[in-house]
Short mmCIF file of C-alpha atoms in Angstrom, two decimals:
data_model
loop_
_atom_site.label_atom_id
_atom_site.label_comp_id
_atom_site.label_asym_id
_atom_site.label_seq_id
_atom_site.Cartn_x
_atom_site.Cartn_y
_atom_site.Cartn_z
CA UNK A 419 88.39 -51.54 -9.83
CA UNK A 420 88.04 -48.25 -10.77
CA UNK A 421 87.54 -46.58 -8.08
CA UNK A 422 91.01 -47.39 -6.51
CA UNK A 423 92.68 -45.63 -9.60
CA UNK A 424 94.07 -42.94 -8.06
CA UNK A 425 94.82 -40.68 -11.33
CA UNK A 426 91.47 -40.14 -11.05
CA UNK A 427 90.51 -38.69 -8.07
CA UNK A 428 92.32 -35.39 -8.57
CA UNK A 429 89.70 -34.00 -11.05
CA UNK A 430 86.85 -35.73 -9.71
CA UNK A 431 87.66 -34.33 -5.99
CA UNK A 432 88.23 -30.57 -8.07
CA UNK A 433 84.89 -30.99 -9.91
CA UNK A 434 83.11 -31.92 -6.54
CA UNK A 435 84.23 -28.98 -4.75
CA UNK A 436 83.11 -26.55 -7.71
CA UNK A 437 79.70 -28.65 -8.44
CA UNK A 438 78.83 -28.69 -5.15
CA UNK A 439 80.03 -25.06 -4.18
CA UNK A 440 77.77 -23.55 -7.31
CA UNK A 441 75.51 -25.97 -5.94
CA UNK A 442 75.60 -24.82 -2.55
CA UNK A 443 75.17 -20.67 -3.77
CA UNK A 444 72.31 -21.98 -5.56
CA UNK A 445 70.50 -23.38 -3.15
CA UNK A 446 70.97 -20.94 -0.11
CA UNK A 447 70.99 -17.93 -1.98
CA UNK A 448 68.25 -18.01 -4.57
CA UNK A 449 66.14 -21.62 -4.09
CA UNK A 450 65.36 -22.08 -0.57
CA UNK A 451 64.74 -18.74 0.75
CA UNK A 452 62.36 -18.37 -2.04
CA UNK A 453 60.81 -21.79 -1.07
CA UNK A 454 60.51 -20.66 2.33
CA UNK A 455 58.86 -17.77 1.07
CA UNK A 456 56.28 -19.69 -0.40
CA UNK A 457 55.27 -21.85 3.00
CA UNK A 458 55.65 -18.76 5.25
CA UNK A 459 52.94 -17.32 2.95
CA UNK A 460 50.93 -20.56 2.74
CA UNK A 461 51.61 -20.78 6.49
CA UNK A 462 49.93 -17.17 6.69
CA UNK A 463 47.08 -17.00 4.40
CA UNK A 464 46.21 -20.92 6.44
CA UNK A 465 46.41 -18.93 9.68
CA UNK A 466 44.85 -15.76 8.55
CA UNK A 467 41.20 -17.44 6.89
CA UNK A 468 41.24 -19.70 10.61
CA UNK A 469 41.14 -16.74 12.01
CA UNK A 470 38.76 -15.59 10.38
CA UNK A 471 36.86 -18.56 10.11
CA UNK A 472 37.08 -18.51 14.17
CA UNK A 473 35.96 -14.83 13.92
CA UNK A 474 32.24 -15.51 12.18
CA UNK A 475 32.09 -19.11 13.84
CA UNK A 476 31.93 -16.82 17.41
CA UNK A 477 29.57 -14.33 15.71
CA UNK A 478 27.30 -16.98 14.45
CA UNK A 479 27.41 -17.98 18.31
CA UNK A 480 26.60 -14.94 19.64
CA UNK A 481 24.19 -14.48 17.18
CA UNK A 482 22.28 -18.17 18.01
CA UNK A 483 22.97 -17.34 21.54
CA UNK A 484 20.67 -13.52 21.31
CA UNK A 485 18.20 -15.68 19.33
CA UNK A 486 18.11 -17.89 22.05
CA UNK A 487 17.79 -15.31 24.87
CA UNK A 488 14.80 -13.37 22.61
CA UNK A 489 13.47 -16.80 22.03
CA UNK A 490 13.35 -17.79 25.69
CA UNK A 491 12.26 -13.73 26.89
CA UNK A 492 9.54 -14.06 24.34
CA UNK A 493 8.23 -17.14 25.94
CA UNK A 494 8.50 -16.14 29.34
CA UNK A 495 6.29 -13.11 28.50
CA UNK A 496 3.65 -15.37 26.56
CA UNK A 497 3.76 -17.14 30.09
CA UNK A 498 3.48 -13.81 32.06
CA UNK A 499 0.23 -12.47 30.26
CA UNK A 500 -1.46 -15.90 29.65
CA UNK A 501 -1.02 -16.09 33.45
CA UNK A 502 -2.75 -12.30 33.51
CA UNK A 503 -4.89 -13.27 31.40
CA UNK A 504 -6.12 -15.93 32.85
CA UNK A 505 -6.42 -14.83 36.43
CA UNK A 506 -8.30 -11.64 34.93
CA UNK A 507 -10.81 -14.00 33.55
CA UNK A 508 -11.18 -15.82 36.58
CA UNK A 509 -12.08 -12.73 38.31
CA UNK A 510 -14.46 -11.16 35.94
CA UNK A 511 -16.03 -14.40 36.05
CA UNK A 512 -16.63 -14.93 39.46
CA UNK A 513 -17.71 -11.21 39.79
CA UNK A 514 -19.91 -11.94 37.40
CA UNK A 515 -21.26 -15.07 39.02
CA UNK A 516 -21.97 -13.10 42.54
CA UNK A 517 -23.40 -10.63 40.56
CA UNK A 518 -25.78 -12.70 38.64
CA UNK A 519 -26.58 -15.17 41.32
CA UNK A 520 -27.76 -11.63 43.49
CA UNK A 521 -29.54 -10.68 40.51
CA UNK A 522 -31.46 -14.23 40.53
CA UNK A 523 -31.67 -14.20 43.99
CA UNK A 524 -33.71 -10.53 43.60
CA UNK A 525 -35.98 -12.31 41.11
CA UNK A 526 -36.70 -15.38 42.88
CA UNK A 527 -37.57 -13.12 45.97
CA UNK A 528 -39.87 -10.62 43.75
CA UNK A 529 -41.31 -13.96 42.23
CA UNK A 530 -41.87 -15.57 45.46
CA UNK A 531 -44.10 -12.44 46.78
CA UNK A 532 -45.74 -12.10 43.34
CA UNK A 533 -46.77 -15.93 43.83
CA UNK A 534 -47.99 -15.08 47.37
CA UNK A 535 -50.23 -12.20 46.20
CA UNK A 536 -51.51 -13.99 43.62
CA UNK A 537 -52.65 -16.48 45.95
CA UNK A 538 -53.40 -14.41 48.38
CA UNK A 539 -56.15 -12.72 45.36
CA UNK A 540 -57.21 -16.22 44.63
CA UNK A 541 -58.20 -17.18 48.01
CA UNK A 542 -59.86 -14.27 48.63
CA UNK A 543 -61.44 -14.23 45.53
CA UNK A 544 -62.87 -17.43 45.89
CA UNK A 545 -64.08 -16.79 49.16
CA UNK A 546 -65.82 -14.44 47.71
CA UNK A 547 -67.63 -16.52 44.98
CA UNK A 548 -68.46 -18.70 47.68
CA UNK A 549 -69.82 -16.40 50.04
CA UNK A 550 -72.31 -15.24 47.05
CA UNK A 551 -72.63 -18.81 46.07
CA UNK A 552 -73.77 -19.39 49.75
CA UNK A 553 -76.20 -16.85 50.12
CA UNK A 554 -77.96 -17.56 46.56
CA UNK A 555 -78.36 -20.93 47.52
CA UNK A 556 -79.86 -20.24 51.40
CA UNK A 557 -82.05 -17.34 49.77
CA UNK A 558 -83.68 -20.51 47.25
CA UNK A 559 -83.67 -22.82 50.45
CA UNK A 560 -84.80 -20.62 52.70
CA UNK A 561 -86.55 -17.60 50.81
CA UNK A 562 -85.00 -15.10 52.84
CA UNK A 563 -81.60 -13.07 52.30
CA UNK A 564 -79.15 -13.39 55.10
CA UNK A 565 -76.59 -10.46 55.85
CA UNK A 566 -73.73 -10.12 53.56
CA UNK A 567 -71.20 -10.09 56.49
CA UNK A 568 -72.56 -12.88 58.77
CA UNK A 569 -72.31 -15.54 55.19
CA UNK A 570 -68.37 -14.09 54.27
CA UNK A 571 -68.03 -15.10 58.26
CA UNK A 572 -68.92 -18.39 57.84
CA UNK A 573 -67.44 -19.63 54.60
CA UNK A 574 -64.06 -17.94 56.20
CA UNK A 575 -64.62 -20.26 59.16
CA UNK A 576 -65.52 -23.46 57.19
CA UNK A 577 -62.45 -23.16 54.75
CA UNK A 578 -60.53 -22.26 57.19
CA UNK A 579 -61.37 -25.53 58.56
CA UNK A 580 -60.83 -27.68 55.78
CA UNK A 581 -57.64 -26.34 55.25
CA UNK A 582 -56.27 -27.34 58.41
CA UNK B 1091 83.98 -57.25 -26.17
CA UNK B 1092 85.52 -58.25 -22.90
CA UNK B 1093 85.87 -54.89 -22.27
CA UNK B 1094 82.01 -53.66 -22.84
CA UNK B 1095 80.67 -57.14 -20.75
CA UNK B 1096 83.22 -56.36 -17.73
CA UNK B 1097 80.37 -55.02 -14.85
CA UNK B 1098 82.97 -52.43 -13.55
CA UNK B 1099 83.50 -51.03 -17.29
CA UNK B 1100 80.79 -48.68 -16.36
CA UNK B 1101 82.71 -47.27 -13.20
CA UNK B 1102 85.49 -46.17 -15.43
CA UNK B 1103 86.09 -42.50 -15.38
CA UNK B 1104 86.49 -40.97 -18.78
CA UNK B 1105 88.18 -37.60 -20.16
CA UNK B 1106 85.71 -35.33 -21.63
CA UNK B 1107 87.58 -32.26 -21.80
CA UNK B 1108 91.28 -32.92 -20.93
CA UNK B 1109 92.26 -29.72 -18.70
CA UNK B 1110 96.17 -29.30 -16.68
CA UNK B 1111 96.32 -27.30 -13.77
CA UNK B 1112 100.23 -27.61 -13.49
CA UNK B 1113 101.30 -30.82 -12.56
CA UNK B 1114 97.00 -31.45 -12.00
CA UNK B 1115 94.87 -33.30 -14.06
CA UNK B 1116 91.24 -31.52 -13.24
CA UNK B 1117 90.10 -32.94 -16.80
CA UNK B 1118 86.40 -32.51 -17.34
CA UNK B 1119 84.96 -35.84 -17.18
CA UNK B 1120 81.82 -38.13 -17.72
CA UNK B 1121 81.98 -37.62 -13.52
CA UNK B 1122 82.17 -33.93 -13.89
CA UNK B 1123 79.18 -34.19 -16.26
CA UNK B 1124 76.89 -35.66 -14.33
CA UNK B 1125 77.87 -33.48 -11.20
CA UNK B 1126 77.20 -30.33 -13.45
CA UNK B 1127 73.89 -32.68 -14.43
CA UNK B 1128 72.97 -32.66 -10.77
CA UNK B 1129 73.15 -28.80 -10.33
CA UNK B 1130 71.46 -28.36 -13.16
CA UNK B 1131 68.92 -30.74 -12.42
CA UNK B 1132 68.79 -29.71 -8.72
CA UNK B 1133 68.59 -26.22 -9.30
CA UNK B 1134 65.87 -26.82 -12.23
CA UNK B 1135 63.39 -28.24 -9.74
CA UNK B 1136 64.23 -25.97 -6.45
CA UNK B 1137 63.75 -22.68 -8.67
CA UNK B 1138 61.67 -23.02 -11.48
CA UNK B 1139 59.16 -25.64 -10.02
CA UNK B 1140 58.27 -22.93 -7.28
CA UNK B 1141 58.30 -20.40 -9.80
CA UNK B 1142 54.37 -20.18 -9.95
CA UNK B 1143 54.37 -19.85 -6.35
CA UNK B 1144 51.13 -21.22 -6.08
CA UNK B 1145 48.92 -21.19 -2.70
CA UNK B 1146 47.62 -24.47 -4.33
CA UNK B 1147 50.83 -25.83 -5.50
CA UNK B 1148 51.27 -28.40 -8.74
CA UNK B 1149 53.04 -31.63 -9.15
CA UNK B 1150 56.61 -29.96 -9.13
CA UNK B 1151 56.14 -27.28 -6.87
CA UNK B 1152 54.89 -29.94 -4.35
CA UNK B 1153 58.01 -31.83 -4.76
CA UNK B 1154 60.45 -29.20 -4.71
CA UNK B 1155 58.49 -27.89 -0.97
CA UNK B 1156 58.25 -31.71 -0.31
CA UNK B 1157 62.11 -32.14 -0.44
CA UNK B 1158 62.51 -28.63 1.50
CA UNK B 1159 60.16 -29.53 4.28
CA UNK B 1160 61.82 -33.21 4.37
CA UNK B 1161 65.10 -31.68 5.36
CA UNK B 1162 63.65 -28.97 7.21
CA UNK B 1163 62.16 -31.39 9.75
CA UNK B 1164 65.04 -34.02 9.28
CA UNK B 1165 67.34 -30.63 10.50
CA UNK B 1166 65.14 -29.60 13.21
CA UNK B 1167 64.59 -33.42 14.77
CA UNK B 1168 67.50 -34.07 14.67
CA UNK B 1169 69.24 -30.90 15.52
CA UNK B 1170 67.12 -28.62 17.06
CA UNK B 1171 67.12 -24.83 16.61
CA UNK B 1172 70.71 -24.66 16.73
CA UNK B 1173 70.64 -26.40 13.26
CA UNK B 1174 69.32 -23.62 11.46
CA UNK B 1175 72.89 -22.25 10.03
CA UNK B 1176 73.49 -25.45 8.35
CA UNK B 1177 70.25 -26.01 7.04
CA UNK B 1178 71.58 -24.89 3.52
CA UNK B 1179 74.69 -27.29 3.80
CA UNK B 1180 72.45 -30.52 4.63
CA UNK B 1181 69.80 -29.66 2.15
CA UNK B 1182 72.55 -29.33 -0.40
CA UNK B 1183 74.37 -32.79 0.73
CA UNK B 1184 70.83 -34.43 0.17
CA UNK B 1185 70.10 -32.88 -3.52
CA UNK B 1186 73.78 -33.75 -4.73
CA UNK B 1187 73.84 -37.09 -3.24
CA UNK B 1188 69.88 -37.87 -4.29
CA UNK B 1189 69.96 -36.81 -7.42
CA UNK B 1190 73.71 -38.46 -7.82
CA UNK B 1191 72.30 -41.47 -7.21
CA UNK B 1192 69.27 -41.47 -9.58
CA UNK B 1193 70.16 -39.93 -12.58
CA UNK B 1194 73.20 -42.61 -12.11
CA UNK B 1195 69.98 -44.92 -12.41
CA UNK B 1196 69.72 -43.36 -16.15
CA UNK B 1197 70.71 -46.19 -18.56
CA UNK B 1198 74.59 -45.36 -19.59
CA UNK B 1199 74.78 -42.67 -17.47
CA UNK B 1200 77.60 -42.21 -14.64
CA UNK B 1201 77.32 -42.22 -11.06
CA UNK B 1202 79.55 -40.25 -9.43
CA UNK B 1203 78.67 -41.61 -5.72
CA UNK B 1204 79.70 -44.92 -6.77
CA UNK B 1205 83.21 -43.40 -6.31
CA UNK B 1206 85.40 -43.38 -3.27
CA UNK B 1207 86.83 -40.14 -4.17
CA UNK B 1208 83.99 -38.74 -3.79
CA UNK B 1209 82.01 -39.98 -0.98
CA UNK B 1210 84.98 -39.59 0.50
CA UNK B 1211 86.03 -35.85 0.44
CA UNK B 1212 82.14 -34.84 1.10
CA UNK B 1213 82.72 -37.63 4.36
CA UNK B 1214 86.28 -35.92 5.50
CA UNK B 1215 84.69 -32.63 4.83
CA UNK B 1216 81.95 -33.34 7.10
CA UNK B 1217 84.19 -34.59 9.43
CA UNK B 1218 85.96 -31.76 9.68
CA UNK B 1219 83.38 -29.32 9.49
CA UNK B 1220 81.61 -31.40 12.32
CA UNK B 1221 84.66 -31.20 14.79
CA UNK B 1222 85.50 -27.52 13.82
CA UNK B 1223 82.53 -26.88 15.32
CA UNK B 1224 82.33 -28.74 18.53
CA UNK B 1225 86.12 -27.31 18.96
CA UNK B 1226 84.52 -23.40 18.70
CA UNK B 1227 81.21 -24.06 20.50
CA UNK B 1228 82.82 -26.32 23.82
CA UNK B 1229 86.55 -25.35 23.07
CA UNK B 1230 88.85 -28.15 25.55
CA UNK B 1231 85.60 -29.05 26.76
CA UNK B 1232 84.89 -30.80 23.92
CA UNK B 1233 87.31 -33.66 24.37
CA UNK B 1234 84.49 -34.87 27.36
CA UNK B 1235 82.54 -36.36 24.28
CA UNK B 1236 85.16 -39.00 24.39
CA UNK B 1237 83.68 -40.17 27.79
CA UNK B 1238 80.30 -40.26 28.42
CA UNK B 1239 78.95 -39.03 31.54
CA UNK B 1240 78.39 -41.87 34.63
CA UNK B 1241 80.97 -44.21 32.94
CA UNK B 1242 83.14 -46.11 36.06
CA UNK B 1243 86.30 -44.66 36.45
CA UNK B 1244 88.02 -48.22 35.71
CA UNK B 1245 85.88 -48.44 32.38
CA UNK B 1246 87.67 -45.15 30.85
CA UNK B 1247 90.50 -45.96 29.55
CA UNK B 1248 88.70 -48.40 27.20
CA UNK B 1249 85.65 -46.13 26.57
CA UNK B 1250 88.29 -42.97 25.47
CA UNK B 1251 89.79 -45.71 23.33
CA UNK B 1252 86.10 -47.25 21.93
CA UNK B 1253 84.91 -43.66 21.61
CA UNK B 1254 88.35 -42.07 20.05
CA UNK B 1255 88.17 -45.20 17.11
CA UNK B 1256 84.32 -44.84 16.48
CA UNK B 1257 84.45 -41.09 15.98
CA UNK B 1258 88.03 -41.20 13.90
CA UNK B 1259 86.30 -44.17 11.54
CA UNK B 1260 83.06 -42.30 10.73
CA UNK B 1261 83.79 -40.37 7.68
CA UNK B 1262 85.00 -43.89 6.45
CA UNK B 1263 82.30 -45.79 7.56
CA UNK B 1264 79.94 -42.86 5.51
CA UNK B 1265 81.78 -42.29 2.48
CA UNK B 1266 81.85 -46.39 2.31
CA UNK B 1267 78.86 -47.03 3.06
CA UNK B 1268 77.15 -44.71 0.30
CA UNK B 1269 79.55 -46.17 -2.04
CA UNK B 1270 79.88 -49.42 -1.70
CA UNK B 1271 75.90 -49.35 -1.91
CA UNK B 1272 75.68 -47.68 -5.12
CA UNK B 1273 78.95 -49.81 -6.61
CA UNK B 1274 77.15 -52.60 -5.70
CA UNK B 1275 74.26 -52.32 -7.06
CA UNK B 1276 74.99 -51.59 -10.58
CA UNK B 1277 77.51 -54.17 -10.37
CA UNK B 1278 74.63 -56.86 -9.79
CA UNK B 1279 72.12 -54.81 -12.45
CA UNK B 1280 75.52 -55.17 -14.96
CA UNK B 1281 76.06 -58.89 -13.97
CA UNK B 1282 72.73 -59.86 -13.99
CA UNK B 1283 72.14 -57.83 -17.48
CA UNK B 1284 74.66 -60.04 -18.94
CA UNK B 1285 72.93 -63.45 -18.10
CA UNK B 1286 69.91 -62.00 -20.31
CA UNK B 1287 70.75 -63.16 -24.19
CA UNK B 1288 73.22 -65.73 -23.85
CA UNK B 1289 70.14 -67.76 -22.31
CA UNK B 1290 67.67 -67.28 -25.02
CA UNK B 1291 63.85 -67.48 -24.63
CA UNK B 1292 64.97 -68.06 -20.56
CA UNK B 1293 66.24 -64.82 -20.75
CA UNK B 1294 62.76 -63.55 -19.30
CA UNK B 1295 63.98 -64.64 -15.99
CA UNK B 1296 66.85 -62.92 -15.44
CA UNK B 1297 65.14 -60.11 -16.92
CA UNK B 1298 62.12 -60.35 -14.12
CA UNK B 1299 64.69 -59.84 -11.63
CA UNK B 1300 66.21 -56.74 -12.91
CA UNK B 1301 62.83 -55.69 -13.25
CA UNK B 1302 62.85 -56.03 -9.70
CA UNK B 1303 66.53 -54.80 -8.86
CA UNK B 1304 66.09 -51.91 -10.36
CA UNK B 1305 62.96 -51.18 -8.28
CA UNK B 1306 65.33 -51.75 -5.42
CA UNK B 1307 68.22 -49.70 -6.79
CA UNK B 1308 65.75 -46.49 -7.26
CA UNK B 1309 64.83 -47.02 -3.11
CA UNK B 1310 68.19 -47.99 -2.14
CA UNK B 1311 69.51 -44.37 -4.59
CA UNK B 1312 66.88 -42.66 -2.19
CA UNK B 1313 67.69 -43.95 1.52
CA UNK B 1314 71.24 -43.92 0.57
CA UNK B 1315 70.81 -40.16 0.34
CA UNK B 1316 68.65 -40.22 3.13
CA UNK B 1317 71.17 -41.91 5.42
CA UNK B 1318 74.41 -40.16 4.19
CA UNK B 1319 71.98 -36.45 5.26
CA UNK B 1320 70.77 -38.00 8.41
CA UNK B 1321 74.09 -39.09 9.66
CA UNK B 1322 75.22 -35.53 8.71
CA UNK B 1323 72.82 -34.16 11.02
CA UNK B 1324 73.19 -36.61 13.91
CA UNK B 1325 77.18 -36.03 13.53
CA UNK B 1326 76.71 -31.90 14.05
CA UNK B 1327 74.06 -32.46 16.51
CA UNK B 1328 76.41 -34.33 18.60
CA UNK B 1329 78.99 -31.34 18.21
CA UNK B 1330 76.86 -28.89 18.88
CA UNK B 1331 75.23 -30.89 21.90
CA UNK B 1332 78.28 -33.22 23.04
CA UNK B 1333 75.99 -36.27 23.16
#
């Protein structure tokens, strides 16, 4: 076997050490703090663009959230003047409807009295036409006029009668 | 002909550049190569993949930050803050051992972890490394380690004795685990290569299953790496941490 042959190992155990010496220099001074340097900057520019993806992500919130307060402020004064609005109506209206229903309540009154004068003007108009009716036709029966005041007496009496 | 069909031919180590220091051989060899292949390699895809240093990172750069985050996490799992210092040292265990292992996977390449002498002096070096530092962070205290906490006082003797053994046999058990694993399996790819043309048109079938092994080899090249770091880490955790 090989291995065992101990000639050998003297410059394979002096190649080793200066290999893995130059190998060793390499590495700590030059390759891995230059690979470090590469993740810590990853690491950073990562951390730095959460933060400011975390920045805008809370504006965007506060923004939605304003939106949301205007939104709801908004609303509640839509509510507030439909409200006003609405009661205003309601009391216009029901000033108007006492002031109309007064109003009507004047004309029906001036109607009622016009109605009872008018009435009034028949009946005594027609008492009238009877009266002269009356004393035409006793003047034909009779041939003689009677007095004016005693024939308005008695149709008065005799309608009066017949309207009872 | 013997010589090329012998599975272990490809284990042997080979003068490139024959260099004396003294009495020393430290001759540059196929070994040496593929260790200086490793840095090279290593270094290739740790520096100029994250050249570009790109926010949005390509193909390499992902798997040179891949690798560092791997160990990074592996480090900080297992070790905690205090693992920081040694972050370096484990990352660089993992790249030599991983890419060891897979560019041994390279047709007539060499794999230097498939060698005891090697596994070996990174697993003693370890060792000691590990125990320096329980010594300097716990000083006398750290000889408690050897006996857990709540053990009954008639069980001690043979806990110091279970505990002294396990922690004296783990840069062996490390070093041969790595490379007996790697031996091993390009021993079988080797054996089972040879099968392929003396059986003619059958030949497929031992060719399906290296197919297969060497699907296996590239994972086994990986968690081999992976173990040999994590045990690393678990071993200075406990010294830093005394269990």
């Amino acid at each position: 076997m090989p291995q065992l042959d101990l000639a050998g190992f003297p410059s394979q155990i002096i190649w080793l050490v200066i290999t893995f010496v130059i190998l060793w220099l390499l590495m700590a001074k030059i390759a891995l703090p230059r690979v470090g340097l590469v993740l810590e900057e990853r690491q950073k520019k990562i951390d730095e663009n959460l933060d400011l993806a975390e920045n805008l992500r809370d504006e965007a919130q506060g923004a939605l959230d304003a939106y949301e307060k205007s939104i709801a402020d908004a609303k509640d004064n839509a509510r507030g003047s439909v409200t006003e609005a609405v009661r205003q109506m309601s009391d216009s209206a029901q000033a108007r409807h006492a002031e109309k229903s007064e109003e009507l309540a004047a004309e029906i009154k001036e109607a009622e009295a016009r109605i009872d004068a008018a009435k009034q003007e028949a009946i005594s108009g027609l008492q009238e036409a009877a009266a002269t009716v009356a004393s035409s036709a006793a003047e034909k029966l009779i041939g003689a006029s009677l007095p004016s005041d005693a024939v308005r007496q008695a149709v008065n009496t005799a309608m009066k009668e017949r309207s009872t | 002909m013997a010589e090329a069909n012998n599975p272990l031919a490809q284990f042997v180590i080979q003068p490139l550049i024959p260099i004396k220091l003294g009495e020393l051989d430290a001759s540059f060899t196929n070994s040496s190569l593929f260790m200086v292949l490793t840095v090279v390699a290593a270094t290739t895809l740790m520096v100029l993949a994250v050249r570009p240093r790109a926010a949005v990172p390509g193909r390499w750069q992902l798997l040179a930050e891949l690798s560092y985050e791997f160990i990074a996490k592996m480090v900080s799992d297992n070790i905690g803050k205090e693992g920081k210092p040694y972050f370096s040292f484990i990352f660089t265990i993992f790249m030599f051992v991983l890419f060891g292992n897979f560019l041994g996977m390279l047709p007539y390449s060499f794999t230097f972890t498939s060698h005891i002498a090697v596994t070996l002096t990174m697993a003693l070096v370890i060792f000691l490394l590990v125990t320096v530092i329980a010594f300097v962070k716990h000083g006398m205290h750290f000889f408690s380690f050897f006996l857990p906490a709540g053990v009954p006082i008639f069980l001690a003797p043979l806990m110091i004795a279970i505990e002294v053994i396990s922690y004296f046999t783990r840069p062996f058990s490390l070093s041969i685990r790595l490379f007996a694993n790697m031996m091993a399996g390009h021993t079988l790819l080797k054996v089972v290569g040879g099968f392929v043309f003396p059986l003619g048109l059958l030949g497929i079938v031992p060719v399906a299953g290296l197919v297969a092994i060497t699907g296996l080899e590239f994972l086994i090249a990986f968690l081999q790496a992976y173990i040999f770091t994590i045990l690393t880490c678990i071993y200075i955790n406990d010294a830093i941490n005394l269990h």
